[in-house]
Short mmCIF file of C-alpha atoms and ligand atoms in Angstrom, two decimals:
data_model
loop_
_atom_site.label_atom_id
_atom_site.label_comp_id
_atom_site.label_asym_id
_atom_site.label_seq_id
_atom_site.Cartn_x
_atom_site.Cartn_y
_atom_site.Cartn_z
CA UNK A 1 39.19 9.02 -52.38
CA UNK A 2 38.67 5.69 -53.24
CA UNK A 3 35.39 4.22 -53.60
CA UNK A 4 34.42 0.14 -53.75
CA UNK A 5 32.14 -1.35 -55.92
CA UNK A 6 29.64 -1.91 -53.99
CA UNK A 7 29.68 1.30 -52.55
CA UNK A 8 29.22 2.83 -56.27
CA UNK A 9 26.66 0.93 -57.13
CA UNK A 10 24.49 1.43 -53.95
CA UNK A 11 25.11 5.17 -54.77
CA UNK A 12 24.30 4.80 -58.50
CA UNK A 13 20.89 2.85 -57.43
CA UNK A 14 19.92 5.78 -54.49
CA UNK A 15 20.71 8.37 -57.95
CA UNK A 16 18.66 6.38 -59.90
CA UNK A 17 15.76 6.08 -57.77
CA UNK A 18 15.96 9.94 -56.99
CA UNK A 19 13.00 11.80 -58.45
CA UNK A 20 14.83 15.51 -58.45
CA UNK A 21 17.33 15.82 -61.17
CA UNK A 22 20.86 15.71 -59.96
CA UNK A 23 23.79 16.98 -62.15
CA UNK A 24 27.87 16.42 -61.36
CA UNK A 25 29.07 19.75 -62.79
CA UNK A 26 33.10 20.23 -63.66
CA UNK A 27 35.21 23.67 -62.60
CA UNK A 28 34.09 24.43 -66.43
CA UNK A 29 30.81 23.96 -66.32
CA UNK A 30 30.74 21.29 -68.53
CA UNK A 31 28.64 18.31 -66.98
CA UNK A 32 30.19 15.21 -65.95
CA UNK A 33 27.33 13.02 -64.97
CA UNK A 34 23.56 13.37 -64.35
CA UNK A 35 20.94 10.99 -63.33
CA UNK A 36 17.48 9.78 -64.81
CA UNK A 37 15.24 12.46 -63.31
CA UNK A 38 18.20 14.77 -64.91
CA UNK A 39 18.05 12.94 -68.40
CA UNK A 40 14.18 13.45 -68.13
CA UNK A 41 14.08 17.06 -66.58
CA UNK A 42 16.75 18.07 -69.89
CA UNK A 43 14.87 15.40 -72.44
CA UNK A 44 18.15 14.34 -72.98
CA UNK A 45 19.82 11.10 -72.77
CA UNK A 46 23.01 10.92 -70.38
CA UNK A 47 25.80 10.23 -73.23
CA UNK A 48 24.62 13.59 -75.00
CA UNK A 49 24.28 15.76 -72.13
CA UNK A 50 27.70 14.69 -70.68
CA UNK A 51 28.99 16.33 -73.47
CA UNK A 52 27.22 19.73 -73.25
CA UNK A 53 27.83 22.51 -71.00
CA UNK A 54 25.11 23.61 -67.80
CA UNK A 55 25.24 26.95 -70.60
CA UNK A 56 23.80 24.75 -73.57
CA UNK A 57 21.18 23.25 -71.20
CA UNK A 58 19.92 26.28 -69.39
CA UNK A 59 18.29 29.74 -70.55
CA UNK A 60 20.62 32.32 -71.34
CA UNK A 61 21.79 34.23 -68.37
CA UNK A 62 20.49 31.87 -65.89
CA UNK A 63 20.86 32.37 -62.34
CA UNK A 64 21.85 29.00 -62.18
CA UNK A 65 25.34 30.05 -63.22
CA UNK A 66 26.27 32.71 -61.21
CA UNK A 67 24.68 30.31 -58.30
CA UNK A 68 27.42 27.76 -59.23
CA UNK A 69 30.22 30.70 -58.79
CA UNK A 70 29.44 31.88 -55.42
CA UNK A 71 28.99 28.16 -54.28
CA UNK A 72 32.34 27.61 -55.87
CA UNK A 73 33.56 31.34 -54.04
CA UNK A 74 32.26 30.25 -50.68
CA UNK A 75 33.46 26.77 -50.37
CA UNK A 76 29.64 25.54 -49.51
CA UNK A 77 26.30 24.87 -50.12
CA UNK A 78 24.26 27.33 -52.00
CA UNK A 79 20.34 27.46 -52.70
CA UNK A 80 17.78 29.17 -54.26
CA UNK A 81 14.01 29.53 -54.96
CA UNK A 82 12.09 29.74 -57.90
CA UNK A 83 14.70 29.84 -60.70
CA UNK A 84 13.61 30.26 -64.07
CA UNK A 85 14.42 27.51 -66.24
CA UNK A 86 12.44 28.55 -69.24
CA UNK A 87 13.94 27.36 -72.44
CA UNK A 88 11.91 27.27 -75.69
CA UNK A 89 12.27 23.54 -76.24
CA UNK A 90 10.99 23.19 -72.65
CA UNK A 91 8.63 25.52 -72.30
CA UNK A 92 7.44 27.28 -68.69
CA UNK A 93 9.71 26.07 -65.50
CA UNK A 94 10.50 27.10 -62.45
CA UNK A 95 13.13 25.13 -60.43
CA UNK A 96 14.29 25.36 -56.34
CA UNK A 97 18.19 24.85 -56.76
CA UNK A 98 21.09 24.10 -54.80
CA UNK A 99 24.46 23.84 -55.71
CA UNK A 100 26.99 22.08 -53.38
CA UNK A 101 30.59 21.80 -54.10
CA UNK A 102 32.66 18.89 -53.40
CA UNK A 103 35.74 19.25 -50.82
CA UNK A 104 38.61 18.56 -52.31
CA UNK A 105 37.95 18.64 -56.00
CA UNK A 106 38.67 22.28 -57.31
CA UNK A 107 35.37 23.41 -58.90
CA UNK A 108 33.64 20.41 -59.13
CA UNK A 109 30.00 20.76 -57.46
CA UNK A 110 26.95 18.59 -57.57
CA UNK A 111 23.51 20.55 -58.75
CA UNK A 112 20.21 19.46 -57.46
CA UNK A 113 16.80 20.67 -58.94
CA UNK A 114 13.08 21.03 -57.84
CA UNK A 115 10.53 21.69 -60.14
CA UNK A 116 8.03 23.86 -58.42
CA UNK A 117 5.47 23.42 -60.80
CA UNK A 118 3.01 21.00 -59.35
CA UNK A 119 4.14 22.45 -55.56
CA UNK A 120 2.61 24.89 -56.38
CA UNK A 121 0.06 24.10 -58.34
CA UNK A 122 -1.07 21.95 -55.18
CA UNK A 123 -0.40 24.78 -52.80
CA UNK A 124 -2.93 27.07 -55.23
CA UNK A 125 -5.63 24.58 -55.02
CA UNK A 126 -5.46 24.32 -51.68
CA UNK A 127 -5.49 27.73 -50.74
CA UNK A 128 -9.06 27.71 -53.34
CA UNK A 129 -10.59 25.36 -51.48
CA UNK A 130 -8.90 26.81 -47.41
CA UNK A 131 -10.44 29.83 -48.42
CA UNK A 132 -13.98 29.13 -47.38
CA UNK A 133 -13.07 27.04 -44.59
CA UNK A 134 -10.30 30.20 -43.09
CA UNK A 135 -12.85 32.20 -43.58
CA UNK A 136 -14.43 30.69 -40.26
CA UNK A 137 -10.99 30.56 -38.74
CA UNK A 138 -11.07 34.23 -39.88
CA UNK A 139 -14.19 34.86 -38.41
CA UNK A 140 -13.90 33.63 -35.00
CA UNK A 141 -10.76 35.49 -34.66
CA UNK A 142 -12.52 38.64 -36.04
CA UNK A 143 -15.58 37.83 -33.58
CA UNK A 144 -13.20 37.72 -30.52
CA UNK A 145 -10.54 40.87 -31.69
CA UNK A 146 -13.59 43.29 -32.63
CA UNK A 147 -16.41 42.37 -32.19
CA UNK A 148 -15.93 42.56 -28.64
CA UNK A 149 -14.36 45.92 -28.59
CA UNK A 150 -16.90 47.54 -31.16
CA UNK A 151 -19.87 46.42 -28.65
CA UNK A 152 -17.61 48.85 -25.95
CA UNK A 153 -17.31 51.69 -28.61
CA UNK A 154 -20.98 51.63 -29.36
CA UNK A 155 -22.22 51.82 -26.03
CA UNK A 156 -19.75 54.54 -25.56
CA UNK A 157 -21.30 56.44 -28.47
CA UNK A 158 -24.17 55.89 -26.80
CA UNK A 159 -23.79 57.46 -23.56
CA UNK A 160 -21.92 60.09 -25.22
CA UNK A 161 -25.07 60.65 -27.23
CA UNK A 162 -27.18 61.91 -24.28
CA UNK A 163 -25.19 65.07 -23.58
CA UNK A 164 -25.09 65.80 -26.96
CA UNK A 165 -27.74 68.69 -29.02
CA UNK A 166 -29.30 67.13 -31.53
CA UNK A 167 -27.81 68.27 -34.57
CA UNK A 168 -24.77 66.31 -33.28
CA UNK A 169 -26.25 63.19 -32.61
CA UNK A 170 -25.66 62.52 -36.52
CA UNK A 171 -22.40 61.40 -35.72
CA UNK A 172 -22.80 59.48 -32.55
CA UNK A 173 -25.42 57.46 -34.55
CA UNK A 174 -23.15 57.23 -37.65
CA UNK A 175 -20.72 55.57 -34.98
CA UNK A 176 -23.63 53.14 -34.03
CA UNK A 177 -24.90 52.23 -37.46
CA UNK A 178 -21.19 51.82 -38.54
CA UNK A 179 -20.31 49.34 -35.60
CA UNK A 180 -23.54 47.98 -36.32
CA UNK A 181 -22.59 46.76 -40.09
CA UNK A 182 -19.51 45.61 -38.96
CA UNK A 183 -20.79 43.42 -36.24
CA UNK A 184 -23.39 41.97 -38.71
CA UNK A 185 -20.49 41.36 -41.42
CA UNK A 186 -18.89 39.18 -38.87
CA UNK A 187 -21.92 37.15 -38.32
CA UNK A 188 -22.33 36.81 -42.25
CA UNK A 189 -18.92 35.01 -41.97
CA UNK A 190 -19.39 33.19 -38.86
CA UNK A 191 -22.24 31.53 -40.97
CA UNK A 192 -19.74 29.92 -43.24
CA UNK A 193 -18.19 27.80 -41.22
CA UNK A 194 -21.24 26.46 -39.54
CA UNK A 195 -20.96 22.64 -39.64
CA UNK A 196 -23.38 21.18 -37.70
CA UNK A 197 -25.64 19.11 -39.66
CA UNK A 198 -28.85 20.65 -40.96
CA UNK A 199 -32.23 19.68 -39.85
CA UNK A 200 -34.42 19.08 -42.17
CA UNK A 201 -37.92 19.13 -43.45
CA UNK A 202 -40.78 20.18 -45.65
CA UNK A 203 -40.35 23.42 -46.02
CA UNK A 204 -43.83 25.53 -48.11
CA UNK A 205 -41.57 27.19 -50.53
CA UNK A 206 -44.84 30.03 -51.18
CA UNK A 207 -44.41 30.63 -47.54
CA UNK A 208 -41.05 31.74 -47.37
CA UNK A 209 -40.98 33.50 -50.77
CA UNK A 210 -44.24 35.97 -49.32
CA UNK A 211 -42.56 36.57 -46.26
CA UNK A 212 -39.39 37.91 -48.07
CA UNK A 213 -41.84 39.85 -50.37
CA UNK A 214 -43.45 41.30 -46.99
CA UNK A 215 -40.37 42.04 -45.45
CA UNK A 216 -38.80 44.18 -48.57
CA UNK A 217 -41.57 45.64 -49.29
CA UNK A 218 -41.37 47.57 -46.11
CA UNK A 219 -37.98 47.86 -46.28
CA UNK A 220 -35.43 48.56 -48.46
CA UNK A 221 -38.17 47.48 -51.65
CA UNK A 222 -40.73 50.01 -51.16
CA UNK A 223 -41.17 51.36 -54.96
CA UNK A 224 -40.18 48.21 -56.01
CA UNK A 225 -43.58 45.78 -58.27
CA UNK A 226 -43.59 42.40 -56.68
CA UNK A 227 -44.84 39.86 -59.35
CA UNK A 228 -45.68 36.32 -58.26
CA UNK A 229 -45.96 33.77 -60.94
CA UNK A 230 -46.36 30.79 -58.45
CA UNK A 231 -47.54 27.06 -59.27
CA UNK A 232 -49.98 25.96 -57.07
CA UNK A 233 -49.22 22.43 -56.66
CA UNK A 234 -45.90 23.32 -56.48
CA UNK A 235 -45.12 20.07 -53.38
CA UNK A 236 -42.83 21.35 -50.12
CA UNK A 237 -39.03 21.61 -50.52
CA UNK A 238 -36.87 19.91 -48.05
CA UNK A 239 -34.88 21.74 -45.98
CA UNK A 240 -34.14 24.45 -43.40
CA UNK A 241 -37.10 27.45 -43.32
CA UNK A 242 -35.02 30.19 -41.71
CA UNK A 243 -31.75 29.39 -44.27
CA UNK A 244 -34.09 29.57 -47.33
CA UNK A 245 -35.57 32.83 -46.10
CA UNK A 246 -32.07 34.01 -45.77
CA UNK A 247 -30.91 32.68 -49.56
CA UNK A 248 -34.11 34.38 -50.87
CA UNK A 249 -33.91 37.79 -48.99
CA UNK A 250 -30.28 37.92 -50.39
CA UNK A 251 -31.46 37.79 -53.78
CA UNK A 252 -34.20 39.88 -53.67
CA UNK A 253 -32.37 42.18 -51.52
CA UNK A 254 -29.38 42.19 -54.89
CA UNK A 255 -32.21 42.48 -57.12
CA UNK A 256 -33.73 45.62 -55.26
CA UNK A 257 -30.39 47.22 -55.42
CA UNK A 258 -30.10 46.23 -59.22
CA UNK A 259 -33.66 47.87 -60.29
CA UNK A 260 -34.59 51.28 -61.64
CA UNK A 261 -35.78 53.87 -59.08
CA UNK A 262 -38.79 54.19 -61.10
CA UNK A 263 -40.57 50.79 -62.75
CA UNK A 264 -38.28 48.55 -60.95
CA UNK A 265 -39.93 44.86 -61.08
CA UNK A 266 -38.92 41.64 -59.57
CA UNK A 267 -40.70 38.42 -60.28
CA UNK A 268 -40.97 35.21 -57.90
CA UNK A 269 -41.60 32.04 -60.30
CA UNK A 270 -41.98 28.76 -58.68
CA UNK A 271 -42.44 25.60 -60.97
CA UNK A 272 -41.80 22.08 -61.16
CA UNK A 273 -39.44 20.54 -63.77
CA UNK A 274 -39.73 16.49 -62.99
CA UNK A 275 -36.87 16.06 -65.58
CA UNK A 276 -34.04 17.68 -64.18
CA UNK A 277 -31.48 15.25 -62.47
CA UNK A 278 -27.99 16.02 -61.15
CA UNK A 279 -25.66 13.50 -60.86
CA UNK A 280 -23.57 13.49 -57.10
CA UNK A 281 -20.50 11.78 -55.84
CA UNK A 282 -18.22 9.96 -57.17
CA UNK A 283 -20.63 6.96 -57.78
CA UNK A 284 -22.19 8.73 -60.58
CA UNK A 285 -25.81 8.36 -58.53
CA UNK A 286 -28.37 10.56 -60.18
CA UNK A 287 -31.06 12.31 -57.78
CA UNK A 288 -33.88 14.71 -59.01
CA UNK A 289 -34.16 18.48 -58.60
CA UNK A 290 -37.56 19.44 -59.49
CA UNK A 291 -38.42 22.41 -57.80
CA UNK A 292 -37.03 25.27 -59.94
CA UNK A 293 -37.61 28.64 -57.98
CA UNK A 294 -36.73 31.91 -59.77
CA UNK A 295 -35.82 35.40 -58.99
CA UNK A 296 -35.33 38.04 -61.57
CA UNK A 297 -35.39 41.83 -62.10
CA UNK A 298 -34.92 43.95 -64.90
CA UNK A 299 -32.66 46.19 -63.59
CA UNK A 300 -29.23 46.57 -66.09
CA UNK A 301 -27.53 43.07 -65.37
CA UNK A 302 -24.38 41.37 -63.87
CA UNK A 303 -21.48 42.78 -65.58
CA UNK A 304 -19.98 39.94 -68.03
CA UNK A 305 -16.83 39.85 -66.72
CA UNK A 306 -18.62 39.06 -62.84
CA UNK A 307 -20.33 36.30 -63.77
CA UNK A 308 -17.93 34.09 -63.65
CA UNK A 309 -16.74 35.20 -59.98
CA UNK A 310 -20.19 36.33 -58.79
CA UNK A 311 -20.94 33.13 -56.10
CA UNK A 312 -16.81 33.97 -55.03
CA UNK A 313 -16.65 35.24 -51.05
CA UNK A 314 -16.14 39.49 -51.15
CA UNK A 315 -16.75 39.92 -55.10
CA UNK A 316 -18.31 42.94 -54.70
CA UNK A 317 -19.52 46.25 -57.09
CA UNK A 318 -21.15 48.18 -53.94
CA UNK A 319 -19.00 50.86 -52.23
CA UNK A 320 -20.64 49.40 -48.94
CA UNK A 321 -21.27 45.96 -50.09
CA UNK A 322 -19.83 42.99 -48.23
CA UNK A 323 -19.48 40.71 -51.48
CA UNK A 324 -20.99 37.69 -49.36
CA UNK A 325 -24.43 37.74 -50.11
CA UNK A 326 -24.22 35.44 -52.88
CA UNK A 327 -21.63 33.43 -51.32
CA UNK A 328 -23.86 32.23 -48.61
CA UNK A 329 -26.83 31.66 -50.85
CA UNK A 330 -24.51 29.50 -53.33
CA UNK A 331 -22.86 27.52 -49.62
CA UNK A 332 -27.21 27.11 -48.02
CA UNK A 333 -28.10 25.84 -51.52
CA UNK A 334 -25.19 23.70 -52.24
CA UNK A 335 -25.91 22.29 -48.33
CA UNK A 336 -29.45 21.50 -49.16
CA UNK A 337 -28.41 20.02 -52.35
CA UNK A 338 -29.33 21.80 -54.94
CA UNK A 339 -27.98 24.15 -57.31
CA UNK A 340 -28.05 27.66 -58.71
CA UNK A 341 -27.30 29.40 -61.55
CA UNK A 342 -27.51 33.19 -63.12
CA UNK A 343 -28.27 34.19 -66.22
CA UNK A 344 -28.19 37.99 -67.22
CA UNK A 345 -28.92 40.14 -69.79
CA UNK A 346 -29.73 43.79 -69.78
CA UNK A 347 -33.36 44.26 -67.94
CA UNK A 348 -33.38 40.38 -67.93
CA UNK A 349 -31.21 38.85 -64.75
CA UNK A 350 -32.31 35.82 -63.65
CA UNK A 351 -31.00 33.79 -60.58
CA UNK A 352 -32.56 30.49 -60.87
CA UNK A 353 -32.69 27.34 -57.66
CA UNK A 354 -33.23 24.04 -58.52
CA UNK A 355 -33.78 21.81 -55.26
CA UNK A 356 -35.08 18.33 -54.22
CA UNK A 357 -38.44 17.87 -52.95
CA UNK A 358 -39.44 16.72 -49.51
CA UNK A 359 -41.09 13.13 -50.59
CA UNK A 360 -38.43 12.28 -52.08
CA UNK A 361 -35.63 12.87 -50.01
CA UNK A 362 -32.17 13.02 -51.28
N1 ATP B 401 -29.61 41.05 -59.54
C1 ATP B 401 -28.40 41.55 -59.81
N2 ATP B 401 -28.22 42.43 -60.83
C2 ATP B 401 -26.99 42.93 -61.09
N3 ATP B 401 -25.87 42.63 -60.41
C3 ATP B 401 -25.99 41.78 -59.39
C4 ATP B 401 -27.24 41.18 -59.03
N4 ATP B 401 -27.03 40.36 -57.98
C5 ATP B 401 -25.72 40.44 -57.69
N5 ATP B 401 -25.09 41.29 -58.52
C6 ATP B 401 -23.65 41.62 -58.52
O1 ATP B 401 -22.97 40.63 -57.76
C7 ATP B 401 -22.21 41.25 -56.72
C8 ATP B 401 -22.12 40.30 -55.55
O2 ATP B 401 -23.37 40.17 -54.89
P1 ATP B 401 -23.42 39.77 -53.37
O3 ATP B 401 -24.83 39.69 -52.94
O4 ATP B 401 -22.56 38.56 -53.17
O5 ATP B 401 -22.68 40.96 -52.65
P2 ATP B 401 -23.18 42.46 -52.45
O6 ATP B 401 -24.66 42.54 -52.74
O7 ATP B 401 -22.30 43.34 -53.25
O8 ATP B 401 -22.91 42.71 -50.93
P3 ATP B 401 -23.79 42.14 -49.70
O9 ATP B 401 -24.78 41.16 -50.26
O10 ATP B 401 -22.79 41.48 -48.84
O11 ATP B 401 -24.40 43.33 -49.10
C9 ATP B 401 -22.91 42.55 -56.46
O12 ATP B 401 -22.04 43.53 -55.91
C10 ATP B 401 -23.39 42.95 -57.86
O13 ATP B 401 -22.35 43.55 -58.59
MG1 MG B 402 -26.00 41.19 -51.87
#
């Protein structure tokens, strides 16, 4: 087969600019010519590798081997995914191979690798930061598929509920209170993926922290000791009243579950810290958070190992927990700018909000 000049070196040049290694293997094994991305993959200049066999550059008992055989076997192209090519000089690799031989010249075959690596490294982050955003995608799927057929199954329960003596209306109602949860676990998620810019303005931080008070106390925080250390001058936060309400009955709703039966305590702290400034963007701007709002209980703490994870969607120690309480308190705080933290120690959990104030604007 012959082959001009100026043939070999345009395909030299399209080798050379090739960023996936590419090897020119003999019937032996032994390797008869490999390009830059090859020299770099190996760390090993072309004159010295020539010399070597694909055994002396790979990990022993690499797939890659018995890859080249049944390409060889077969008469055509071969791949495969995710090959270790783990060597101690080399450390951690994983390569997407194919082998391909050439017609015509017993045995020889040309190799071609893909480091998977940063694929998939990219593909992970991704799939981090899709997971909030599919979450809506979930949810309006999830609103459509059941949500729709559970409003059927509960007005079913319903009627069937009328013919029914009372000491078996238990379980019609368990089938209403169960649809019930589930409906409202698909609105939770539906909130996630709400877009649409939020209006805002000055919100009286006291006003909304009393009316969650109110609320739990005749709810699900009836033994609980409400203590409000509030400053006075404390000046409005800007934002959105109903979403705050929400990110506060979340906590104190957490914190109710987290206390003693008996002497459970939560305390509401408001405050205002002039001195704390974030910096956002890339432009390194710095804005002001001084409203610091706290909520904290003394009931035994976030287990160490949470912490880390606890803002994460469905992160969850409650057999009938959703795990998204805190999510959507860390996505309506992050939206309105501000930040939040958590601190916890036996008896001593604190969940503490720093946002901007309404003057100021952000
Ligand atoms: N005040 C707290 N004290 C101890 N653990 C807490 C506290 N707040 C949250 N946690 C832990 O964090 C987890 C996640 O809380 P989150 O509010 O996101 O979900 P959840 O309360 O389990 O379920 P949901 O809020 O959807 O009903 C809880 O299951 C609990 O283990
Ligand atoms: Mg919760």
């Amino acid at each position: 087969m012959g082959i001009d000049t100026t043939e070999r070196a345009s395909a030299s040049l399209i080798l050379g600019a090739l960023p996936m290694p590419v090897l020119l293997v003999g019937a032996k094994d032994e390797i008869l010519f490999v390009n830059p991305a090859a020299e770099q993959f190996f760390d090993m200049g072309a004159g010295l590798l020539v010399r070597q066999h694909l055994q002396d550059v790979l990990p022993f008992g690499s797939p890659l081997i018995q890859v080249m055989a049944q390409a060889r076997e077969r008469g055509g192209t071969l791949g495969e995914r995710d090959v270790d090519l783990t060597t101690p000089r080399h450390g951690e690799r994983l390569a997407d191979i194919t082998v391909t031989p050439l017609p015509g010249r017993d045995g020889t075959a040309l190799v071609t690798l893909q480091e998977r690596s940063f694929a998939n490294r990219l593909d992970r982050q991704l799939l981090h930061r899709g997971a909030v955003r599919s979450l809506h995608g979930m949810a309006a799927v999830l609103a459509h598929e059941i949500k729709n057929p559970l409003a059927g199954i509960r007005g079913a329960a319903q009627l069937l509920e009328d013919g029914l003596p009372d000491q078996e209306k238990e379980l019609t109602q368990l089938i209403c209170q169960e649809s019930d949860r589930i409906s409202a676990l698909i609105d939770r998620m539906e909130a996630f993926g709400d877009t649409r810019a939020m209006p805002r303005a000055p919100v009286n931080i006291h006003e909304v922290l009393d009316r969650v008070r109110k609320v739990a106390n005749t709810s699900f925080a009836k033994n609980v000791a409400f203590i409000e250390t509030f400053d006075p001058s404390l000046p409005p936060v800007l934002g959105d009243r109903d979403q705050l309400i929400q990110v506060f009955m979340n906590l104190v709703r957490n914190a109710s579950d987290a206390v003693p039966d008996q002497g459970g305590e939560i305390t509401l702290t408001t405050g205002y810290r002039p001195g704390v400034k974030v910096s956002a963007g890339v432009a390194g701007s710095r804005y002001s958070l001084p409203l610091e709002i706290t909520v904290r209980d003394n009931g035994p703490g976030v287990p160490a190992d949470l912490v880390p994870h606890i803002f994460d969607p469905f992160v969850t120690t409650k057999s009938r927990g959703s795990g998204l309480g805190l999510a959507l308190v860390a996505k309506i705080v992050g939206d309105h700018g501000g930040i939040i933290e958590c601190e916890s120690v036996p008896r001593r959990t604190v969940f503490r909000i720093l946002l901007p104030q309404a003057a100021e604007g952000v």
